[in-house]
Amino acid sequence: METITKQSPQGCNNICPTPPPLPGPAMNCRRKGSATKGNSCASTATRDLWDNLFDRGYRADVTIRTNDGGIIYAHAGVLGMASPVLRGMLKQAKGVGHKRLISIHGVQHDAVRVFIRFLYSSCYEQEEMKELVLPLLVLSHAFVVPQLKRICEQQLENSLLTLDNVVDVFQLSLLCDAPRLVLLTHRMILRNIKAVSATEGWIAMKRSHPALEKEILESMIYEEQMEKERIRKLNERKIYLQLYEAMEALVHICRDGCRTIGPCDKDLKDDQKPCTYEACKGIELLVRHFAGCKLRVPGGCIHCKRMWQLLELHSRLCADSGSCRVPLCRNFKDKIKKQFKKDEMKWKVLAKKILSTKRIGGEPYFLSSKSISSY
């Protein structure tokens, strides 16, 4: 007969166990009694247990050979569970008795030791990480240890990335499939190209990977072109916005009047509230000049020419020229029908861009940007 205890699920109908704490980031989940040495979520006793198992090599059944004849003792069960690549190496490894021999070359002995220690306790010392972050990134990628790889990427991103090592990190991030790190290092290189191009890392890359240097320089040229294009579009949008505000101010003056200028049937007062249209003052000066200039014909006066252009532009944006109070609005509407197709297209494109810049869907006295294409 099965014995039911308090720990058994069948015997705890009236006992509600305390739910476990929610998981948190590996670097910020320390609780009372947790480790203070290095970086880990494990309790002090658990971490010390795994560290001692690694440091003392108790009943170790794997010998790892590193550069310069270094030797590290480890346990096949721990290595195989922590890394699928090491598990495959252990299956093919040969040895004497129950001990198997594998080799990890290409990085310094200390980096392999820190790497193997991390597989035991998920711990590392900050000083060791600072010194060995690049070989640890390579090892974590080569042996498929994603937790350590994420830590290396975070450490580089937060504090360990410098102008001296950015080229090396950029090349390693390409090899180690770390796209975020590739983007960060690439941007850092482009922002500091003059200083970076004088480092030993850049000189070595230029000598060993000239195609990569060419790609970086081409991307820098592309970024500069994109920045110029962005500035050009911003300036263009600023001009279109100013033209739209000028159209609003022109309608405001001709329809409602503004302090000292407006239609004849309006009672204007000097003590009116300040005008909310920023372009109103400039349009007022232009209208006053236009009314009194003796060279009013187009081409005779630069200010009058600008006024003629504003009046024609308004007529193309105006939704109802029959009731519009802006002078010559209907006349310009009639003129549009007789205009050459080439000139007509230029005005139509300008009107559409002005309305699109302001993102309006139809003002009380302006057409919508969609209506511009149809007239």
mmCIF file of N, CA, C and O in Angstrom, residues 177-235:
data_model
loop_
_atom_site.group_PDB
_atom_site.id
_atom_site.type_symbol
_atom_site.label_atom_id
_atom_site.label_comp_id
_atom_site.label_asym_id
_atom_site.label_seq_id
_atom_site.Cartn_x
_atom_site.Cartn_y
_atom_site.Cartn_z
ATOM 1 N N ASP A 177 28.240 35.616 -34.228
ATOM 2 C CA ASP A 177 26.800 35.785 -34.432
ATOM 3 C C ASP A 177 26.163 36.578 -33.293
ATOM 4 O O ASP A 177 25.233 36.120 -32.617
ATOM 5 N N ALA A 178 26.673 37.798 -33.063
ATOM 6 C CA ALA A 178 26.134 38.695 -32.040
ATOM 7 C C ALA A 178 25.676 39.979 -32.727
ATOM 8 O O ALA A 178 26.406 40.975 -32.741
ATOM 9 N N PRO A 179 24.478 39.985 -33.327
ATOM 10 C CA PRO A 179 24.056 41.110 -34.173
ATOM 11 C C PRO A 179 23.957 42.442 -33.443
ATOM 12 O O PRO A 179 24.292 43.485 -34.003
ATOM 13 N N ARG A 180 23.479 42.429 -32.190
ATOM 14 C CA ARG A 180 23.377 43.688 -31.451
ATOM 15 C C ARG A 180 24.765 44.287 -31.215
ATOM 16 O O ARG A 180 24.961 45.501 -31.352
ATOM 17 N N LEU A 181 25.709 43.431 -30.868
ATOM 18 C CA LEU A 181 27.078 43.895 -30.645
ATOM 19 C C LEU A 181 27.702 44.391 -31.950
ATOM 20 O O LEU A 181 28.476 45.344 -31.950
ATOM 21 N N VAL A 182 27.378 43.735 -33.061
ATOM 22 C CA VAL A 182 27.851 44.217 -34.370
ATOM 23 C C VAL A 182 27.357 45.638 -34.619
ATOM 24 O O VAL A 182 28.117 46.518 -35.033
ATOM 25 N N LEU A 183 26.074 45.859 -34.357
ATOM 26 C CA LEU A 183 25.492 47.184 -34.593
ATOM 27 C C LEU A 183 26.128 48.238 -33.699
ATOM 28 O O LEU A 183 26.480 49.333 -34.165
ATOM 29 N N LEU A 184 26.299 47.931 -32.416
ATOM 30 C CA LEU A 184 26.867 48.900 -31.476
ATOM 31 C C LEU A 184 28.308 49.253 -31.843
ATOM 32 O O LEU A 184 28.693 50.426 -31.826
ATOM 33 N N THR A 185 29.113 48.228 -32.132
ATOM 34 C CA THR A 185 30.515 48.490 -32.464
ATOM 35 C C THR A 185 30.643 49.223 -33.794
ATOM 36 O O THR A 185 31.503 50.094 -33.950
ATOM 37 N N HIS A 186 29.796 48.869 -34.753
ATOM 38 C CA HIS A 186 29.836 49.540 -36.057
ATOM 39 C C HIS A 186 29.520 51.019 -35.908
ATOM 40 O O HIS A 186 30.189 51.883 -36.491
ATOM 41 N N ARG A 187 28.506 51.332 -35.121
ATOM 42 C CA ARG A 187 28.149 52.744 -34.891
ATOM 43 C C ARG A 187 29.276 53.476 -34.170
ATOM 44 O O ARG A 187 29.561 54.630 -34.482
ATOM 45 N N MET A 188 29.899 52.800 -33.206
ATOM 46 C CA MET A 188 30.992 53.432 -32.460
ATOM 47 C C MET A 188 32.172 53.709 -33.383
ATOM 48 O O MET A 188 32.826 54.761 -33.276
ATOM 49 N N ILE A 189 32.461 52.793 -34.296
ATOM 50 C CA ILE A 189 33.550 53.000 -35.252
ATOM 51 C C ILE A 189 33.254 54.189 -36.155
ATOM 52 O O ILE A 189 34.125 55.041 -36.395
ATOM 53 N N LEU A 190 32.034 54.277 -36.660
ATOM 54 C CA LEU A 190 31.675 55.366 -37.565
ATOM 55 C C LEU A 190 31.710 56.717 -36.855
ATOM 56 O O LEU A 190 32.110 57.720 -37.446
ATOM 57 N N ARG A 191 31.280 56.747 -35.587
ATOM 58 C CA ARG A 191 31.282 58.015 -34.849
ATOM 59 C C ARG A 191 32.695 58.477 -34.511
ATOM 60 O O ARG A 191 32.930 59.684 -34.327
ATOM 61 N N ASN A 192 33.634 57.539 -34.394
ATOM 62 C CA ASN A 192 35.002 57.884 -33.977
ATOM 63 C C ASN A 192 36.019 57.360 -34.982
ATOM 64 O O ASN A 192 37.072 56.845 -34.595
ATOM 65 N N ILE A 193 35.711 57.487 -36.268
ATOM 66 C CA ILE A 193 36.533 56.869 -37.298
ATOM 67 C C ILE A 193 37.965 57.390 -37.279
ATOM 68 O O ILE A 193 38.914 56.622 -37.511
ATOM 69 N N LYS A 194 38.168 58.650 -36.991
ATOM 70 C CA LYS A 194 39.519 59.216 -37.011
ATOM 71 C C LYS A 194 40.381 58.597 -35.915
ATOM 72 O O LYS A 194 41.537 58.222 -36.157
ATOM 73 N N ALA A 195 39.827 58.491 -34.698
ATOM 74 C CA ALA A 195 40.588 57.930 -33.583
ATOM 75 C C ALA A 195 40.744 56.414 -33.737
ATOM 76 O O ALA A 195 41.805 55.856 -33.460
ATOM 77 N N VAL A 196 39.696 55.741 -34.198
ATOM 78 C CA VAL A 196 39.740 54.282 -34.329
ATOM 79 C C VAL A 196 40.721 53.849 -35.418
ATOM 80 O O VAL A 196 41.418 52.840 -35.272
ATOM 81 N N SER A 197 40.803 54.614 -36.494
ATOM 82 C CA SER A 197 41.690 54.236 -37.602
ATOM 83 C C SER A 197 43.166 54.309 -37.233
ATOM 84 O O SER A 197 44.011 53.811 -37.974
ATOM 85 N N ALA A 198 43.478 54.925 -36.084
ATOM 86 C CA ALA A 198 44.872 54.991 -35.636
ATOM 87 C C ALA A 198 45.224 53.900 -34.634
ATOM 88 O O ALA A 198 46.372 53.813 -34.199
ATOM 89 N N THR A 199 44.267 53.044 -34.268
ATOM 90 C CA THR A 199 44.527 51.998 -33.276
ATOM 91 C C THR A 199 45.194 50.780 -33.916
ATOM 92 O O THR A 199 45.140 50.591 -35.140
ATOM 93 N N GLU A 200 45.808 49.960 -33.074
ATOM 94 C CA GLU A 200 46.464 48.745 -33.563
ATOM 95 C C GLU A 200 45.455 47.756 -34.153
ATOM 96 O O GLU A 200 45.753 47.039 -35.107
ATOM 97 N N GLY A 201 44.246 47.747 -33.570
ATOM 98 C CA GLY A 201 43.222 46.846 -34.077
ATOM 99 C C GLY A 201 42.834 47.159 -35.514
ATOM 100 O O GLY A 201 42.662 46.246 -36.340
ATOM 101 N N TRP A 202 42.707 48.453 -35.826
ATOM 102 C CA TRP A 202 42.362 48.851 -37.196
ATOM 103 C C TRP A 202 43.496 48.502 -38.161
ATOM 104 O O TRP A 202 43.253 48.016 -39.275
ATOM 105 N N ILE A 203 44.732 48.766 -37.739
ATOM 106 C CA ILE A 203 45.887 48.467 -38.596
ATOM 107 C C ILE A 203 45.971 46.975 -38.873
ATOM 108 O O ILE A 203 46.226 46.548 -40.008
ATOM 109 N N ALA A 204 45.724 46.147 -37.838
ATOM 110 C CA ALA A 204 45.755 44.697 -38.033
ATOM 111 C C ALA A 204 44.621 44.239 -38.950
ATOM 112 O O ALA A 204 44.812 43.368 -39.799
ATOM 113 N N MET A 205 43.429 44.823 -38.777
ATOM 114 C CA MET A 205 42.307 44.468 -39.642
ATOM 115 C C MET A 205 42.583 44.877 -41.087
ATOM 116 O O MET A 205 42.261 44.137 -42.027
ATOM 117 N N LYS A 206 43.185 46.034 -41.260
ATOM 118 C CA LYS A 206 43.511 46.513 -42.608
ATOM 119 C C LYS A 206 44.482 45.561 -43.301
ATOM 120 O O LYS A 206 44.400 45.353 -44.522
ATOM 121 N N ARG A 207 45.373 44.978 -42.511
ATOM 122 C CA ARG A 207 46.375 44.076 -43.071
ATOM 123 C C ARG A 207 45.804 42.677 -43.340
ATOM 124 O O ARG A 207 46.108 42.058 -44.359
ATOM 125 N N SER A 208 44.950 42.185 -42.449
ATOM 126 C CA SER A 208 44.446 40.816 -42.570
ATOM 127 C C SER A 208 43.092 40.719 -43.267
ATOM 128 O O SER A 208 42.788 39.702 -43.900
ATOM 129 N N HIS A 209 42.246 41.770 -43.131
ATOM 130 C CA HIS A 209 40.914 41.744 -43.739
ATOM 131 C C HIS A 209 40.640 43.065 -44.471
ATOM 132 O O HIS A 209 39.818 43.876 -44.022
ATOM 133 N N PRO A 210 41.334 43.314 -45.569
ATOM 134 C CA PRO A 210 41.126 44.581 -46.295
ATOM 135 C C PRO A 210 39.703 44.745 -46.818
ATOM 136 O O PRO A 210 39.209 45.878 -46.925
ATOM 137 N N ALA A 211 39.031 43.641 -47.123
ATOM 138 C CA ALA A 211 37.646 43.731 -47.615
ATOM 139 C C ALA A 211 36.722 44.267 -46.530
ATOM 140 O O ALA A 211 35.800 45.047 -46.816
ATOM 141 N N LEU A 212 36.975 43.891 -45.279
ATOM 142 C CA LEU A 212 36.161 44.379 -44.171
ATOM 143 C C LEU A 212 36.379 45.869 -43.954
ATOM 144 O O LEU A 212 35.428 46.622 -43.685
ATOM 145 N N GLU A 213 37.636 46.302 -44.068
ATOM 146 C CA GLU A 213 37.921 47.743 -43.962
ATOM 147 C C GLU A 213 37.194 48.514 -45.060
ATOM 148 O O GLU A 213 36.620 49.582 -44.815
ATOM 149 N N LYS A 214 37.188 47.963 -46.274
ATOM 150 C CA LYS A 214 36.502 48.616 -47.391
ATOM 151 C C LYS A 214 35.003 48.735 -47.111
ATOM 152 O O LYS A 214 34.389 49.774 -47.385
ATOM 153 N N GLU A 215 34.413 47.680 -46.556
ATOM 154 C CA GLU A 215 32.987 47.717 -46.246
ATOM 155 C C GLU A 215 32.676 48.785 -45.196
ATOM 156 O O GLU A 215 31.660 49.486 -45.293
ATOM 157 N N ILE A 216 33.529 48.915 -44.184
ATOM 158 C CA ILE A 216 33.310 49.922 -43.147
ATOM 159 C C ILE A 216 33.379 51.327 -43.750
ATOM 160 O O ILE A 216 32.533 52.193 -43.458
ATOM 161 N N LEU A 217 34.386 51.569 -44.597
ATOM 162 C CA LEU A 217 34.522 52.888 -45.215
ATOM 163 C C LEU A 217 33.347 53.187 -46.146
ATOM 164 O O LEU A 217 32.860 54.322 -46.191
ATOM 165 N N GLU A 218 32.896 52.173 -46.876
ATOM 166 C CA GLU A 218 31.730 52.379 -47.751
ATOM 167 C C GLU A 218 30.478 52.666 -46.926
ATOM 168 O O GLU A 218 29.656 53.508 -47.310
ATOM 169 N N SER A 219 30.333 51.974 -45.805
ATOM 170 C CA SER A 219 29.176 52.239 -44.950
ATOM 171 C C SER A 219 29.252 53.627 -44.342
ATOM 172 O O SER A 219 28.222 54.276 -44.127
ATOM 173 N N MET A 220 30.470 54.111 -44.047
ATOM 174 C CA MET A 220 30.628 55.465 -43.525
ATOM 175 C C MET A 220 30.179 56.492 -44.566
ATOM 176 O O MET A 220 29.481 57.464 -44.248
ATOM 177 N N ILE A 221 30.574 56.269 -45.833
ATOM 178 C CA ILE A 221 30.145 57.170 -46.912
ATOM 179 C C ILE A 221 28.628 57.142 -47.051
ATOM 180 O O ILE A 221 27.977 58.177 -47.218
ATOM 181 N N TYR A 222 28.053 55.942 -46.954
ATOM 182 C CA TYR A 222 26.594 55.801 -47.056
ATOM 183 C C TYR A 222 25.899 56.543 -45.914
ATOM 184 O O TYR A 222 24.885 57.226 -46.128
ATOM 185 N N GLU A 223 26.437 56.396 -44.689
ATOM 186 C CA GLU A 223 25.853 57.087 -43.537
ATOM 187 C C GLU A 223 25.912 58.597 -43.718
ATOM 188 O O GLU A 223 24.970 59.319 -43.368
ATOM 189 N N GLU A 224 27.026 59.100 -44.242
ATOM 190 C CA GLU A 224 27.146 60.542 -44.483
ATOM 191 C C GLU A 224 26.121 61.006 -45.518
ATOM 192 O O GLU A 224 25.511 62.074 -45.369
ATOM 193 N N GLN A 225 25.934 60.209 -46.561
ATOM 194 C CA GLN A 225 24.941 60.555 -47.568
ATOM 195 C C GLN A 225 23.531 60.541 -46.989
ATOM 196 O O GLN A 225 22.721 61.425 -47.292
ATOM 197 N N MET A 226 23.252 59.551 -46.150
ATOM 198 C CA MET A 226 21.938 59.481 -45.521
ATOM 199 C C MET A 226 21.706 60.657 -44.587
ATOM 200 O O MET A 226 20.598 61.197 -44.507
ATOM 201 N N GLU A 227 22.759 61.077 -43.882
ATOM 202 C CA GLU A 227 22.638 62.235 -42.988
ATOM 203 C C GLU A 227 22.381 63.507 -43.782
ATOM 204 O O GLU A 227 21.546 64.341 -43.388
ATOM 205 N N LYS A 228 23.081 63.667 -44.907
ATOM 206 C CA LYS A 228 22.838 64.833 -45.762
ATOM 207 C C LYS A 228 21.419 64.822 -46.309
ATOM 208 O O LYS A 228 20.755 65.860 -46.381
ATOM 209 N N GLU A 229 20.958 63.628 -46.698
ATOM 210 C CA GLU A 229 19.589 63.508 -47.210
ATOM 211 C C GLU A 229 18.565 63.825 -46.128
ATOM 212 O O GLU A 229 17.545 64.474 -46.391
ATOM 213 N N ARG A 230 18.844 63.386 -44.908
ATOM 214 C CA ARG A 230 17.933 63.682 -43.798
ATOM 215 C C ARG A 230 17.866 65.178 -43.526
ATOM 216 O O ARG A 230 16.775 65.741 -43.339
ATOM 217 N N ILE A 231 19.026 65.846 -43.537
ATOM 218 C CA ILE A 231 19.057 67.291 -43.315
ATOM 219 C C ILE A 231 18.339 68.018 -44.447
ATOM 220 O O ILE A 231 17.600 68.991 -44.224
ATOM 221 N N ARG A 232 18.544 67.535 -45.689
ATOM 222 C CA ARG A 232 17.874 68.157 -46.832
ATOM 223 C C ARG A 232 16.351 68.053 -46.699
ATOM 224 O O ARG A 232 15.626 69.028 -46.936
ATOM 225 N N LYS A 233 15.876 66.884 -46.288
ATOM 226 C CA LYS A 233 14.434 66.703 -46.144
ATOM 227 C C LYS A 233 13.874 67.542 -44.995
ATOM 228 O O LYS A 233 12.754 68.060 -45.088
ATOM 229 N N LEU A 234 14.658 67.682 -43.914
ATOM 230 C CA LEU A 234 14.217 68.521 -42.802
ATOM 231 C C LEU A 234 14.105 69.982 -43.234
ATOM 232 O O LEU A 234 13.126 70.672 -42.900
ATOM 233 N N ASN A 235 15.118 70.456 -43.968
ATOM 234 C CA ASN A 235 15.075 71.834 -44.457
ATOM 235 C C ASN A 235 13.926 72.037 -45.445
ATOM 236 O O ASN A 235 13.258 73.071 -45.443
#
